[in-house]
Tab-separated table of C-alpha atoms and ligand atoms in Angstrom:
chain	number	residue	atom	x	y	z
A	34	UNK	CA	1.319	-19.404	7.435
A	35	UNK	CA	-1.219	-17.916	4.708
A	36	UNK	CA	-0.448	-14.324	5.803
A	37	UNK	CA	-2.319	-11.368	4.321
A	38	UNK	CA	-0.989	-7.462	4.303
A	39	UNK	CA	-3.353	-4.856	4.387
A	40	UNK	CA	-2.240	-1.869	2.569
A	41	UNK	CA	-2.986	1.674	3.620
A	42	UNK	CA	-6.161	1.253	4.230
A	43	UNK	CA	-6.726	4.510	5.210
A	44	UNK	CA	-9.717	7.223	5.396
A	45	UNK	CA	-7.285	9.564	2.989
A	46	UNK	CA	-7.308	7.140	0.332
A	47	UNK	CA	-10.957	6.513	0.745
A	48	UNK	CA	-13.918	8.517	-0.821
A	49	UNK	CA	-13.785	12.365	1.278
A	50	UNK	CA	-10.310	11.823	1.606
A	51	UNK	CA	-7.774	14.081	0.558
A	52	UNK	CA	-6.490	11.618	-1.878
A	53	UNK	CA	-9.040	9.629	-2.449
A	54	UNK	CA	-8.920	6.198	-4.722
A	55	UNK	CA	-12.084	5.841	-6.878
A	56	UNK	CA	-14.191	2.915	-4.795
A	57	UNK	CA	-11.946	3.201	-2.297
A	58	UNK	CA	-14.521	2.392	0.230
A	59	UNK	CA	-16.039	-0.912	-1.670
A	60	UNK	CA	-12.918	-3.174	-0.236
A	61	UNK	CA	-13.588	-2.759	3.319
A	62	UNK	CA	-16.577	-5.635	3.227
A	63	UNK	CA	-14.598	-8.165	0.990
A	64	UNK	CA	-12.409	-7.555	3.296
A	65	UNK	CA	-13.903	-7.865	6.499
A	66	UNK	CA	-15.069	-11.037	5.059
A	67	UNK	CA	-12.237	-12.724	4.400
A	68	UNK	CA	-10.092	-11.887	7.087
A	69	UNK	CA	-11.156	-15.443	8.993
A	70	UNK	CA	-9.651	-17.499	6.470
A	71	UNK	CA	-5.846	-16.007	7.437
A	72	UNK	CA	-3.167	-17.713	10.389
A	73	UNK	CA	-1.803	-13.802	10.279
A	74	UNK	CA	-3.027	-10.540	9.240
A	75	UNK	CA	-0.508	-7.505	9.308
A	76	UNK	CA	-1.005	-4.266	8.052
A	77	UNK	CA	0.927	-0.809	6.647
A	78	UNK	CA	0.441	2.782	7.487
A	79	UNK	CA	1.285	5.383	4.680
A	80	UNK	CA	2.349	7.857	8.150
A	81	UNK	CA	3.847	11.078	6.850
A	82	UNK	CA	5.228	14.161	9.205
A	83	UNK	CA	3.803	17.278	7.788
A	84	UNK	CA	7.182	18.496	6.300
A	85	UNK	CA	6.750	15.611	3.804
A	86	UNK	CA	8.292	16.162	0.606
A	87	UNK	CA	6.277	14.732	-1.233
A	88	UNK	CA	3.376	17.064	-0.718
A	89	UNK	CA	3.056	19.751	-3.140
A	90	UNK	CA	2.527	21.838	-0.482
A	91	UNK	CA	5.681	21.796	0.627
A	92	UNK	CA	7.127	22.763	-3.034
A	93	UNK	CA	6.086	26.267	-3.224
A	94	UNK	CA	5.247	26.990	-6.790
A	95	UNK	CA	4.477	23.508	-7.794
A	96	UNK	CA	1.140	21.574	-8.131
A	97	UNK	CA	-0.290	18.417	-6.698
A	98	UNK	CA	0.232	15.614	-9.289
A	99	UNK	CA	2.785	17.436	-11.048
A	100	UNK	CA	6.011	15.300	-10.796
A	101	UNK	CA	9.511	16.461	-10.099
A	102	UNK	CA	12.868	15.123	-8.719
A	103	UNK	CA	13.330	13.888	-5.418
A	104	UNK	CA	16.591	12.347	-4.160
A	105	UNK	CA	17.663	11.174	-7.827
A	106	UNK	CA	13.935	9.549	-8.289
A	107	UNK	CA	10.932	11.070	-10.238
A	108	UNK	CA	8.485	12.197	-7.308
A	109	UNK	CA	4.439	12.601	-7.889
A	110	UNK	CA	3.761	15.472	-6.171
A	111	UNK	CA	0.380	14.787	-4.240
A	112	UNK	CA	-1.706	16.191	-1.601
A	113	UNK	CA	-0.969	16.256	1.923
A	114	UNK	CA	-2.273	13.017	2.811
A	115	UNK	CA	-1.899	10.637	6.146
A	116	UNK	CA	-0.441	12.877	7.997
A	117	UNK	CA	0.896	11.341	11.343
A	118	UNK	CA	-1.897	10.894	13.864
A	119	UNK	CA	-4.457	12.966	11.729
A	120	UNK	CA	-8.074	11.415	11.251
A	121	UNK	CA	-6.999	10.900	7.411
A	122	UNK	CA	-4.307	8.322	8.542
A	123	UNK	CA	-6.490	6.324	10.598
A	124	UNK	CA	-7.902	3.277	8.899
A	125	UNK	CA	-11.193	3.411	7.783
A	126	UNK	CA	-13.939	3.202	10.698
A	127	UNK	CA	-15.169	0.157	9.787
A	128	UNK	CA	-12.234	-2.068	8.805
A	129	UNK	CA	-12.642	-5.178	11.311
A	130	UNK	CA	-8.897	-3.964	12.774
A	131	UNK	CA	-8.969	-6.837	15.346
A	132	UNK	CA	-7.026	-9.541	13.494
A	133	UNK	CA	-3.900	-7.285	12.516
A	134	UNK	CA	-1.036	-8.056	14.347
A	135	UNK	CA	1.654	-5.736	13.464
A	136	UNK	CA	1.343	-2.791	11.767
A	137	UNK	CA	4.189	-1.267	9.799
A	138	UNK	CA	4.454	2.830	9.544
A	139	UNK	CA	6.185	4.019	5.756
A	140	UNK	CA	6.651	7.607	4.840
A	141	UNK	CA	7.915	8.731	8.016
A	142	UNK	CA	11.588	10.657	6.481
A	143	UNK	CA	10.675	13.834	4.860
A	144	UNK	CA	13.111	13.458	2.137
A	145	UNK	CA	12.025	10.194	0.881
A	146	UNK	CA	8.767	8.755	-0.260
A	147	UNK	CA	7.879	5.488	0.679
A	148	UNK	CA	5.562	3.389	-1.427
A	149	UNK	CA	5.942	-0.481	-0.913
A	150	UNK	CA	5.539	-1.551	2.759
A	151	UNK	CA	8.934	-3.389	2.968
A	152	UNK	CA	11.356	-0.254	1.703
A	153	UNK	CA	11.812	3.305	0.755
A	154	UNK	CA	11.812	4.208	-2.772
A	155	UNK	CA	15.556	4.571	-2.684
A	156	UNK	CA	15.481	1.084	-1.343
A	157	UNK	CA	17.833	2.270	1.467
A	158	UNK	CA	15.927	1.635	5.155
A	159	UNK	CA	13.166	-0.987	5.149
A	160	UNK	CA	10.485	-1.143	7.524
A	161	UNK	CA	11.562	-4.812	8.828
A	162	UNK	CA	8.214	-6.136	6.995
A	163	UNK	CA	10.611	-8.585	5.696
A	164	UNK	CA	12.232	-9.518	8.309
A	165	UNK	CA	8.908	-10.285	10.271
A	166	UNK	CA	7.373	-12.197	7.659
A	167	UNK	CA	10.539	-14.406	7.579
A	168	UNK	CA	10.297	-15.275	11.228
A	169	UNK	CA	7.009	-16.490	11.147
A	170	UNK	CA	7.796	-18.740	8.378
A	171	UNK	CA	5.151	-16.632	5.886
A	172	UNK	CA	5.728	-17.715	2.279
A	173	UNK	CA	2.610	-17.273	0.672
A	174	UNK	CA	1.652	-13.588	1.333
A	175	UNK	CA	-1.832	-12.344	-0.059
A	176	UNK	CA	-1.757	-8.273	-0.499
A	177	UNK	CA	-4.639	-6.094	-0.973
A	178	UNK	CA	-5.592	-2.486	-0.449
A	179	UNK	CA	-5.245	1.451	-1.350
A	180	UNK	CA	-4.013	1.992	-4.072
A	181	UNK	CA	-3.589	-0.814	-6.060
A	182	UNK	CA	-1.349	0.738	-8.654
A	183	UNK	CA	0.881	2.488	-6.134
A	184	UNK	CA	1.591	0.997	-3.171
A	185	UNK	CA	0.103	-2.698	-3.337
A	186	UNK	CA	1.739	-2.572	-6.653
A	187	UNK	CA	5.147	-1.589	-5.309
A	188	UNK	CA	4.768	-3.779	-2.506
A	189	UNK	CA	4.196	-7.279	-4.385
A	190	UNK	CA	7.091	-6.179	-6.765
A	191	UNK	CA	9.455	-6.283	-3.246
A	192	UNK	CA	7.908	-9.214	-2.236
A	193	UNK	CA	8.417	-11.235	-5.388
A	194	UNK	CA	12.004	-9.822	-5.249
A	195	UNK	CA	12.015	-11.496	-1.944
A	196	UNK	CA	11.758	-15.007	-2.921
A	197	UNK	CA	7.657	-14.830	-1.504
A	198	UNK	CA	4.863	-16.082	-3.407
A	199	UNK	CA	2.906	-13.175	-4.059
A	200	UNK	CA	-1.310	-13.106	-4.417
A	201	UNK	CA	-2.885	-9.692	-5.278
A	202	UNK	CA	-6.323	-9.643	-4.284
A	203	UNK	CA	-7.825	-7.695	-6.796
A	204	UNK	CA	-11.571	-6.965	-5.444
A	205	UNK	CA	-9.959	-5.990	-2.367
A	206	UNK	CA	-7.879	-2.996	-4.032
A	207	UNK	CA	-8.725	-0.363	-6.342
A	208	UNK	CA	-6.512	1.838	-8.616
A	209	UNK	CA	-5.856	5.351	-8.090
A	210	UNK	CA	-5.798	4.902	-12.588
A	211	UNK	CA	-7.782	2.301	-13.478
A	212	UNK	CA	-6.321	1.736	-16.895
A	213	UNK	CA	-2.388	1.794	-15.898
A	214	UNK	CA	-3.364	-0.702	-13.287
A	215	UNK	CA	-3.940	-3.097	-16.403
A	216	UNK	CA	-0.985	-2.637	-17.816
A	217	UNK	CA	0.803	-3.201	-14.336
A	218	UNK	CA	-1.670	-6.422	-13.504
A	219	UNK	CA	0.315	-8.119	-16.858
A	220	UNK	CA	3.494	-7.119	-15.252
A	221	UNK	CA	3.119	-8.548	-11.889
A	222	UNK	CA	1.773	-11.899	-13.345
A	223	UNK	CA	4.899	-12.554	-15.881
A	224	UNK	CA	6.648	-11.702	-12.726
A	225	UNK	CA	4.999	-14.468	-10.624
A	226	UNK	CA	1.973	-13.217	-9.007
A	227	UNK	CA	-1.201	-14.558	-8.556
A	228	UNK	CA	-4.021	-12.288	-9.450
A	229	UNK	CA	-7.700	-14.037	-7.536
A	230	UNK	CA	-10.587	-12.598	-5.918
A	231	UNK	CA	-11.866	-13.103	-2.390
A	232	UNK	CA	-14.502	-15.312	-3.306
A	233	UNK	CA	-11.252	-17.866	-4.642
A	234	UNK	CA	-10.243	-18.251	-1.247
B	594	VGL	C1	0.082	6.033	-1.745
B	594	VGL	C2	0.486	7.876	-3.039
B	594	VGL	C3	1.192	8.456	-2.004
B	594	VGL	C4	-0.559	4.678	-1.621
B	594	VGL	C5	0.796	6.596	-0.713
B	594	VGL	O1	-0.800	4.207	-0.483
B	594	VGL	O2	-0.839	4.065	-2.674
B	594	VGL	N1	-0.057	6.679	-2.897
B	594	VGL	N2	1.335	7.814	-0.851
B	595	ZN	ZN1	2.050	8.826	0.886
């Protein structure tokens, strides 16, 4: 089952969103593209209630990107973004959304942020990605999406905990900070990831 996960591929994390990813919008045709060579396509939802702590708006006093503590964890502080049923957590309009199968919401308790599609940050509830994946018998999972050093990133590292062989397409995703993502790339390979392109396929 050559399974890919789309990753919050969402109009907030694209170019005029509210937290938009530089090139943000330059994945959707690679892909669109590729989405024919997968058995199963599933995707996530960053899907936040407004009350979500971690908006800065809901810190009074404090300022988007600044980070603080939030249950025990360092929290980045960011702009309201994907707010539940808003036009900003809708994928973007011209993602080919036809093939997905299952989509899985994250972010949805306000005291928690939720970054890899499989668990919360405190690794305490998952989103029974896992779970799904391991009843259809997917083992070689290829992730791409928004943001690459955030949420694909924290996703993959789940996924290699997992026992799954792990791909990262990389023209697919985009950073939020291009030159961290570098640094992070290195780690997810000498942790058993596959780095390709779309065109490897
Ligand atoms: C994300 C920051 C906050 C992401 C989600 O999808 O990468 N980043 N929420
Ligand atoms: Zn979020």
């Amino acid at each position: 089952m050559k399974t890919l996960i789309l990753i919050d591929v969402q109009n907030d994390f694209i170019p005029g969103g509210s937290l938009a990813v530089p090139e943000g919008d330059q994945i959707i045709e690679p892909i669109n593209n590729m989405l024919p060579k997968f058995d199963l396509v599933v995707a996530t939802q960053d899907w936040h209630p407004a009350n979500h702590k971690s908006f800065a708006s809901n810190h009074p006093g404090k300022k988007e990107f600044e980070i603080t503590q939030l249950q025990g964890m360092e929290q980045t502080l960011w702009p309201d973004h994907c707010v539940q049923k808003t036009r900003g957590a809708q994928f973007h309009p011209n993602l080919e959304t036809g093939p997905i199968e299952a989509i899985f919401h994250k972010g949805m308790d306000p005291e928690i942020d939720s970054y890899s599609g499989f668990y919360d940050n405190g690794h305490k509830k998952s989103t029974g990605l896992a779970g799904y994946l391991e009843e259809k018998k997917a083992k070689e999972v290829y992730f791409c999406g928004l943001a690459a050093d955030i949420c694909v990133y924290y996703s993959i590292l789940d996924a290699l905990k997992l026992g799954i062989k792990a791909y990262l397409i990389e023209d697919a995703s985009r950073p939020l900070d291009k030159e961290g993502f570098e640094v992070l790339k290195k780690e997810l390979r000498e942790k058993g990831c596959t780095i390709l392109n779309s065109t490897d396929l």
